[in-house]
Short mmCIF file of C-alpha atoms in Angstrom, two decimals:
data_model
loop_
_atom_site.label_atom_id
_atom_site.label_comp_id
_atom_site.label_asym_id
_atom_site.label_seq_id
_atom_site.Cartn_x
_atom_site.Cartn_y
_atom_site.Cartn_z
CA UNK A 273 11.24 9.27 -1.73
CA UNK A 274 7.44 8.92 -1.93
CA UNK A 275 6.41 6.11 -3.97
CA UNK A 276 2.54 5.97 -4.15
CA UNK A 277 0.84 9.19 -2.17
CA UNK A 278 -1.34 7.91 0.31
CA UNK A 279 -4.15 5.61 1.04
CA UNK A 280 -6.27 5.70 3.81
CA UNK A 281 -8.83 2.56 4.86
CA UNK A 282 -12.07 3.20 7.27
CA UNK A 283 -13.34 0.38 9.13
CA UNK A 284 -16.92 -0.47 10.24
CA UNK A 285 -19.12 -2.88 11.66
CA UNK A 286 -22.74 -2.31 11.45
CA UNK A 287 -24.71 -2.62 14.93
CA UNK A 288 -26.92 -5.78 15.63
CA UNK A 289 -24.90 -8.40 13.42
CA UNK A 290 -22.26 -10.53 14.65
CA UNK A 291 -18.65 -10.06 12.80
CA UNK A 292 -18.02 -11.41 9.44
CA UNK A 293 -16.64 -14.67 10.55
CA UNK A 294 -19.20 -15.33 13.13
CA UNK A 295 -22.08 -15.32 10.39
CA UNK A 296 -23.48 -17.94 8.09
CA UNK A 297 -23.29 -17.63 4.68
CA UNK A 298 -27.86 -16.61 4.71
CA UNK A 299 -26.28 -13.65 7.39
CA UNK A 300 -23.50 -12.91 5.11
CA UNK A 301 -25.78 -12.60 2.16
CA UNK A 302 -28.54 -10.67 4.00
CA UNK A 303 -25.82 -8.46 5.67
CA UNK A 304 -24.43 -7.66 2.17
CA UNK A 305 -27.34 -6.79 0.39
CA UNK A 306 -28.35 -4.00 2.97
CA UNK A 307 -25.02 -2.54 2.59
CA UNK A 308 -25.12 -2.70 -0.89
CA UNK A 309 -27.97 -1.27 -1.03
CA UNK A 310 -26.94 1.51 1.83
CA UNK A 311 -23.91 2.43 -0.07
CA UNK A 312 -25.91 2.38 -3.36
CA UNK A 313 -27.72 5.89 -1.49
CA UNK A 314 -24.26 7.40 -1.94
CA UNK A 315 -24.55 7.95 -5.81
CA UNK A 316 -20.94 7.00 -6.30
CA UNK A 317 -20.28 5.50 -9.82
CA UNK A 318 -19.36 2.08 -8.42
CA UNK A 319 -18.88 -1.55 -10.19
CA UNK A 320 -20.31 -4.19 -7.99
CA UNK A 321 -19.04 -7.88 -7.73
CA UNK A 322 -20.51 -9.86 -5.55
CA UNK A 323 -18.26 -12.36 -5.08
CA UNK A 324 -14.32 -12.04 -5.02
CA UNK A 325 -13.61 -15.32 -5.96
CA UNK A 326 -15.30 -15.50 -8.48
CA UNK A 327 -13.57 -12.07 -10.22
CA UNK A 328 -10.11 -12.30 -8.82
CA UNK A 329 -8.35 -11.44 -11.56
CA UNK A 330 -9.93 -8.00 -11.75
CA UNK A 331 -10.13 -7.15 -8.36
CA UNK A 332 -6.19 -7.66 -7.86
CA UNK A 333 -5.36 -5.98 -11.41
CA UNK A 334 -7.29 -3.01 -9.86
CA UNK A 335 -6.02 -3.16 -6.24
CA UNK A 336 -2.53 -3.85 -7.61
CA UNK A 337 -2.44 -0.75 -9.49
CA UNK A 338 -3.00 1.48 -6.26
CA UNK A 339 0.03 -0.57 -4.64
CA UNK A 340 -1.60 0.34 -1.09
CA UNK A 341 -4.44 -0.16 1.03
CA UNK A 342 -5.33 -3.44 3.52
CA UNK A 343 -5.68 -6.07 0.98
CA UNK A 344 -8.18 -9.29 1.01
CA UNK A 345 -7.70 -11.60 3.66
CA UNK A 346 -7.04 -14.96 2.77
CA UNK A 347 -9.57 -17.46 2.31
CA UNK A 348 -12.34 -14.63 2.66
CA UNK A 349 -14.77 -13.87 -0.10
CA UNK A 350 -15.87 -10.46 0.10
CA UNK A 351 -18.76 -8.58 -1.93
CA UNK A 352 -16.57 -5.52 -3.70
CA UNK A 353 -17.55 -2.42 -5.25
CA UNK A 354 -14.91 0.41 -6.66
CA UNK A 355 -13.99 3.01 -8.89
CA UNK A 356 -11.13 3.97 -10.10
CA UNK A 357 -11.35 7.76 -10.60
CA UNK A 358 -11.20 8.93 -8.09
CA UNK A 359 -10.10 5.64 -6.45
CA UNK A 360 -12.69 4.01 -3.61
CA UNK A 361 -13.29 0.58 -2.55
CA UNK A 362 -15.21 -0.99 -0.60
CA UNK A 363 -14.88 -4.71 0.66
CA UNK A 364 -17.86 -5.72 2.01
CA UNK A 365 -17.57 -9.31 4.65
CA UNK A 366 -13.89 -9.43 4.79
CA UNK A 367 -12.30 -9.19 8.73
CA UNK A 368 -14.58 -6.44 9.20
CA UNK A 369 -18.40 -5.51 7.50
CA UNK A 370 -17.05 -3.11 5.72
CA UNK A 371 -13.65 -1.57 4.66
CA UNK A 372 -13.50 1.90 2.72
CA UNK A 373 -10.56 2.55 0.78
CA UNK A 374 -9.51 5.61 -1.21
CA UNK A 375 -5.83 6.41 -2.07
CA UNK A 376 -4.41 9.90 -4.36
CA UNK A 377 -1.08 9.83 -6.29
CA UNK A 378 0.12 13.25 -4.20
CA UNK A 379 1.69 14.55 -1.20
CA UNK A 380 -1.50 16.34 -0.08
CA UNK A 381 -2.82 13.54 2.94
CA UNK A 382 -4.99 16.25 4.09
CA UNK A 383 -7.39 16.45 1.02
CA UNK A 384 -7.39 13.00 0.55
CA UNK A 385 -8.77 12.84 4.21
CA UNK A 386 -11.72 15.52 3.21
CA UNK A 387 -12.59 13.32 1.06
CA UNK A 388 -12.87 10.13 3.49
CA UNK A 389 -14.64 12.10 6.04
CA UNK A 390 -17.37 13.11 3.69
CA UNK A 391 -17.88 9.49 3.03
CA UNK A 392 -17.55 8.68 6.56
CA UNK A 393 -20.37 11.29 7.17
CA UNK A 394 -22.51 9.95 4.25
CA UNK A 395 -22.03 6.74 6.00
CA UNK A 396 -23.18 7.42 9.45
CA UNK A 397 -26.19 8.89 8.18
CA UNK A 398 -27.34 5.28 6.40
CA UNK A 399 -25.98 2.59 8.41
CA UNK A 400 -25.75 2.52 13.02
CA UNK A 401 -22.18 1.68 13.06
CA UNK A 402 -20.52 -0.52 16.21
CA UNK A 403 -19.22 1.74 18.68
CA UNK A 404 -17.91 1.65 22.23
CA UNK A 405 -17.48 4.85 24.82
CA UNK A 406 -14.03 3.26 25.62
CA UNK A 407 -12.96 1.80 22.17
CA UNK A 408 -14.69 3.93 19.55
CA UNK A 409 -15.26 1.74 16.40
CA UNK A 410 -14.98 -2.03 16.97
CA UNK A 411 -12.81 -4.00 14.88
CA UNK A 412 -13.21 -7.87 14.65
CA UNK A 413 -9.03 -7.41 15.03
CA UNK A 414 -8.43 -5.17 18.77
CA UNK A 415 -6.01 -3.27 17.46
CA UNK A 416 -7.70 -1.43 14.60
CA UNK A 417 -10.04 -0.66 17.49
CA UNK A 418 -10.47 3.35 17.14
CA UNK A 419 -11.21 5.71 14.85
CA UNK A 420 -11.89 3.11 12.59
CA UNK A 421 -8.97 4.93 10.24
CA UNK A 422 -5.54 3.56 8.75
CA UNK A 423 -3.44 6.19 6.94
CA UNK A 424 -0.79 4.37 4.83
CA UNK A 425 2.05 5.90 2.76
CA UNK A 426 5.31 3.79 0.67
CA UNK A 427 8.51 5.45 0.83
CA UNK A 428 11.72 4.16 -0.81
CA UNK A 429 14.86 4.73 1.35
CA UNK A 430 17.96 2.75 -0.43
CA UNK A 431 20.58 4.94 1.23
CA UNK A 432 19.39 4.60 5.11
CA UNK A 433 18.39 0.64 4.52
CA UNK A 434 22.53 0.49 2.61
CA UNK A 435 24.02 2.04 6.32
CA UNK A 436 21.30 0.19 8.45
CA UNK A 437 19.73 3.53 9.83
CA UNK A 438 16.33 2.22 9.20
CA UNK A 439 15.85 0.21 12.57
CA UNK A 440 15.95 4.22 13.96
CA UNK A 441 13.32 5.27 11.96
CA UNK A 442 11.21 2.08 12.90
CA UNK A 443 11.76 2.65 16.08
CA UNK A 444 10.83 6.27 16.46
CA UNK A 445 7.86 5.40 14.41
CA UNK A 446 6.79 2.94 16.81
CA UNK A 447 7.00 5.08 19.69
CA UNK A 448 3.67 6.74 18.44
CA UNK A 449 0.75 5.09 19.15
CA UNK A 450 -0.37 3.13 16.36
CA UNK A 451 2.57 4.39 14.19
CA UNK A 452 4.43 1.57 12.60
CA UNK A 453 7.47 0.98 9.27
CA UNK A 454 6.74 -2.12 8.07
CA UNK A 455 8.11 -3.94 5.02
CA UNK A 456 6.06 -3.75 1.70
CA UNK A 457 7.13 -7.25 0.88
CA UNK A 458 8.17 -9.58 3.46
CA UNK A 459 8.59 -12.89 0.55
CA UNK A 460 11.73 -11.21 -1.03
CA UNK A 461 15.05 -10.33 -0.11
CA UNK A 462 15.24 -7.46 2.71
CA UNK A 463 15.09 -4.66 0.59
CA UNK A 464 14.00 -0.52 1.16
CA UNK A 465 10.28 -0.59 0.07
CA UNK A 466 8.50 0.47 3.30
CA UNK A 467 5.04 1.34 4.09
CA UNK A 468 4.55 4.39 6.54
CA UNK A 469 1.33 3.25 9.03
CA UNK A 470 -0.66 4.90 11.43
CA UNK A 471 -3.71 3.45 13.03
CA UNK A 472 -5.58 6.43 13.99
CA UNK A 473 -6.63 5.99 17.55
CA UNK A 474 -6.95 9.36 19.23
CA UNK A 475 -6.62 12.91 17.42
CA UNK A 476 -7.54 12.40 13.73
CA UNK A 477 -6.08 15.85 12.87
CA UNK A 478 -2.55 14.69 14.97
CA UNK A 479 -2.51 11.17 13.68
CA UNK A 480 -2.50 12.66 9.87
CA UNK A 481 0.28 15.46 10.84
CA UNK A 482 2.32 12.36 12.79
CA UNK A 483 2.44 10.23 9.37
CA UNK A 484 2.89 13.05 7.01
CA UNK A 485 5.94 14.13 9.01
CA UNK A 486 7.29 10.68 9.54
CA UNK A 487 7.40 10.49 5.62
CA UNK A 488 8.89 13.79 4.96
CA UNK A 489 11.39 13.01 7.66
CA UNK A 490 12.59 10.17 5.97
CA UNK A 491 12.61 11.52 3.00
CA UNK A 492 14.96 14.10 4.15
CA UNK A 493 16.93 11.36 6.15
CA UNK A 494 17.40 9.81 2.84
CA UNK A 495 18.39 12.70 0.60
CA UNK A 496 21.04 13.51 3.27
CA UNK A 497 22.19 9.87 3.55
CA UNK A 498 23.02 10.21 -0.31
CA UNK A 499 25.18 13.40 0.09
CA UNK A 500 27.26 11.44 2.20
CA UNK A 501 27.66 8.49 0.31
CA UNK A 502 28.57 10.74 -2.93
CA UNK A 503 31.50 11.70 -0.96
CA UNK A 504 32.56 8.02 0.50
CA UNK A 505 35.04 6.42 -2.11
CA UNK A 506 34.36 3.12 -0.81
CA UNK A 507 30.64 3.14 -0.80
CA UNK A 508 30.78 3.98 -4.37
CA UNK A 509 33.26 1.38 -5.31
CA UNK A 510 31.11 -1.25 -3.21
CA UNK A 511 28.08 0.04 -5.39
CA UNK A 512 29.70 0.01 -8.67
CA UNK A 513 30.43 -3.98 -8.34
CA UNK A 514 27.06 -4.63 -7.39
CA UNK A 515 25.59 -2.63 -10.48
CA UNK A 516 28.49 -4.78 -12.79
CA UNK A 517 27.15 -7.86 -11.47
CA UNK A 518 23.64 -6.89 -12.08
CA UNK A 519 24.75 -5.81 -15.99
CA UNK A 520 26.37 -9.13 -16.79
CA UNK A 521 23.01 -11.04 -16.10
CA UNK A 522 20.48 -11.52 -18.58
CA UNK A 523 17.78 -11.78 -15.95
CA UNK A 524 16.62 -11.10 -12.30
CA UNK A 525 14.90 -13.44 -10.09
CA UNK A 526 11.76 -12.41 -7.63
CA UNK A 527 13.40 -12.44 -4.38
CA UNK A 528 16.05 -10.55 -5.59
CA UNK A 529 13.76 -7.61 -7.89
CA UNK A 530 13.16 -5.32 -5.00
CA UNK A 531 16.74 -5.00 -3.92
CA UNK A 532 17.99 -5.24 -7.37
CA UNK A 533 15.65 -1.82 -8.08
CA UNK A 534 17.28 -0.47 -4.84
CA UNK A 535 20.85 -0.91 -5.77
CA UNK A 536 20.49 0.72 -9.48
CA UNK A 537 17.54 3.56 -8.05
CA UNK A 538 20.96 4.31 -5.08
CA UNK A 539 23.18 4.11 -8.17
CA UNK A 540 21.27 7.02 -9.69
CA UNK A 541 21.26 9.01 -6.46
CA UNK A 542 24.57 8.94 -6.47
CA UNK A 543 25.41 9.90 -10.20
CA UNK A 544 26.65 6.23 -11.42
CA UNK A 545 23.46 5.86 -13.52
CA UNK A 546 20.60 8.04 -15.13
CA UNK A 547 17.61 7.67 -13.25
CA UNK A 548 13.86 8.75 -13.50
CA UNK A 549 12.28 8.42 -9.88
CA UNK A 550 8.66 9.24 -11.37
CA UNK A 551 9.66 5.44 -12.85
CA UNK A 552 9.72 3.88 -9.83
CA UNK A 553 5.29 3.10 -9.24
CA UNK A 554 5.09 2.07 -13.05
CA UNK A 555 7.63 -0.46 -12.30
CA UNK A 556 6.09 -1.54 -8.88
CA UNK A 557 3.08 -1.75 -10.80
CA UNK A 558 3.84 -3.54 -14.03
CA UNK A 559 5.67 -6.17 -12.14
CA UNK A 560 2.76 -7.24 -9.57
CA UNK A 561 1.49 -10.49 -10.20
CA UNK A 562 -2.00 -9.58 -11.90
CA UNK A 563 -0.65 -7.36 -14.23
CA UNK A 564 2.06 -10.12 -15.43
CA UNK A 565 -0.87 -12.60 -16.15
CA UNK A 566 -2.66 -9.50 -18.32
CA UNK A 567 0.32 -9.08 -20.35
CA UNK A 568 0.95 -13.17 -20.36
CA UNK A 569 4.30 -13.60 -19.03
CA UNK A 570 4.66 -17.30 -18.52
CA UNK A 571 6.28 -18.10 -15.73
CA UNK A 572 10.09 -18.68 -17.19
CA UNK A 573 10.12 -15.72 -18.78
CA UNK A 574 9.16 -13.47 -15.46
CA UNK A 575 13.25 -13.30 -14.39
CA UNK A 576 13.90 -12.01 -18.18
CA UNK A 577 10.51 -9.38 -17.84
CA UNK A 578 12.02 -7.84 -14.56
CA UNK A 579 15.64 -7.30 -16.01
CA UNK A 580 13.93 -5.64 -19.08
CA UNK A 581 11.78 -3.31 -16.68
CA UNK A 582 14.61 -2.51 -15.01
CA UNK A 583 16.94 -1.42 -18.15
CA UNK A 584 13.80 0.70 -19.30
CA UNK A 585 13.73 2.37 -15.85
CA UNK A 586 17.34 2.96 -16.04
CA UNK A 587 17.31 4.03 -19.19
CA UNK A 588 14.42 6.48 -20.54
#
């Protein structure tokens, strides 16, 4: 299942400057003013903050609602500008000069890619980019070296990760160059939230068909997987204690909400429990840090806010 579309970031470095954390704060400040003012040439309708720290709590409410995309790097303090429809950002002094992000809700990768290449074009018109014969587009970090391009996608696979057939799909991933499954939060328990990545490095057009199919293919993976446990006595009966032990408790603690929403989302699959999967992003959503501070949840009421999310998922 396809949690939140796709997101793709573009990468650059503008020609002449040293990268981000090479330059003083008077570079940093001169560095982001010319791209402001570069990006400003693209009409977009874009907010500007010029410091991160100093509007965190927006910035993550906004990020957190897109679920995807390379996030800020700790300790940095970018210059950001965004929209939100449709959704672009750009983080401006992070790792890299600049990082371009723009994400859609659906299945269609390829029009969200039209979309970043016209950007990408705009782009190359205003500003001489970094680029190497061998390497393409410089990255402060060598392996985003490339196209200067990462195509993200979050799938939710409950019934591979409950028969451990997801170190498989990792590793065929992994066998494509710059293809990778990695966790979408490594803090909780292991759970079956994973984002899809490919760091485009040779054929744009291949690298896009690559991740698209990886995330179909598990999706079909998945859909098969719960046939089989439908039909596995066992499985069920295993599943059926879990979701008893979940209903007898009055709240659910963080490192145990992701797998919690895997056991009852499986439960569903299977026919033990309604289930909405157009839920499943509102939940991911609601629950993310920033937008529990907007709706002030104090912190010993959180466990009690994630069982109640859960029972609405389960229930309308």
């Amino acid at each position: 299942m396809i949690v939140s579309g796709y997101s793709m970031d573009l990468l650059r470095n503008i020609h002449g400057y040293k990268y981000a954390d090479m330059l003083t704060d008077g570079e940093k400040e001169m560095l982001r003013d010319y791209m402001v003012d570069g990006i400003a040439k693209l009409e977009l309708p874009l907010r500007y903050i010029p410091s991160y720290k100093n509007a965190m709590d927006e910035v993550d409410y906004m990020k957190e609602n897109f679920l995807l995309s390379m996030d800020v790097t700790v300790g940095k303090d970018p210059a950001i500008l965004y929209a939100t429809d449709p959704p672009i950002t750009f983080m401006l002094n992070d790792m890299d000069h600049m990082l371009i992000s723009m994400s859609t809700d659906t299945g269609d990768v390829e029009a969200l890619y039209e979309r970043v290449k016209k950007i990408s074009d705009q782009l190359e018109e205003i500003f001489p980019f970094q680029r190497d014969r061998t390497f393409q587009y410089l990255s402060s970090s060598i392996p985003l070296c490339g196209n200067g391009l990462v195509i993200d996608s979050m799938v939710h696979i409950p019934a591979l990760m409950s028969q451990n057939k997801v170190v498989n799909a990792a590793q065929k991933t992994m066998k494509y160059t710059g293809g990778m499954l990695l966790p979408f939060n490594q803090v909780s328990r292991p759970n079956a939230f994973f984002i899809v990545r490919v760091i485009s490095k040779g054929n744009i057009a291949e690298d896009i068909r690559f991740a698209k199919n990886m995330v179909e293919e598990l999706t079909v993976m998945e859909e098969a997987e719960v046939t089989s446990l439908r039909e596995n006595p066992d499985f069920l009966s295993f599943l059926k204690e879990h979701i008893r032990d979940y209903q007898i408790k009055d709240r659910v603690y963080f490192p145990d909400f992701l797998r919690t929403l895997d056991d009852v989302s499986l439960a569903g699959k299977v026919g033990i429990l309604p289930f909405r999967y157009d839920k499943m992003k509102e939940i991911l959503v609601r629950t993310q840090p920033e937008h529990l501070k907007r709706l002030a949840i104090h912190a010993e009421d959180v466990p009690a806010f994630y069982k109640q999310s859960i029972e609405t998922y389960m229930e309308n």
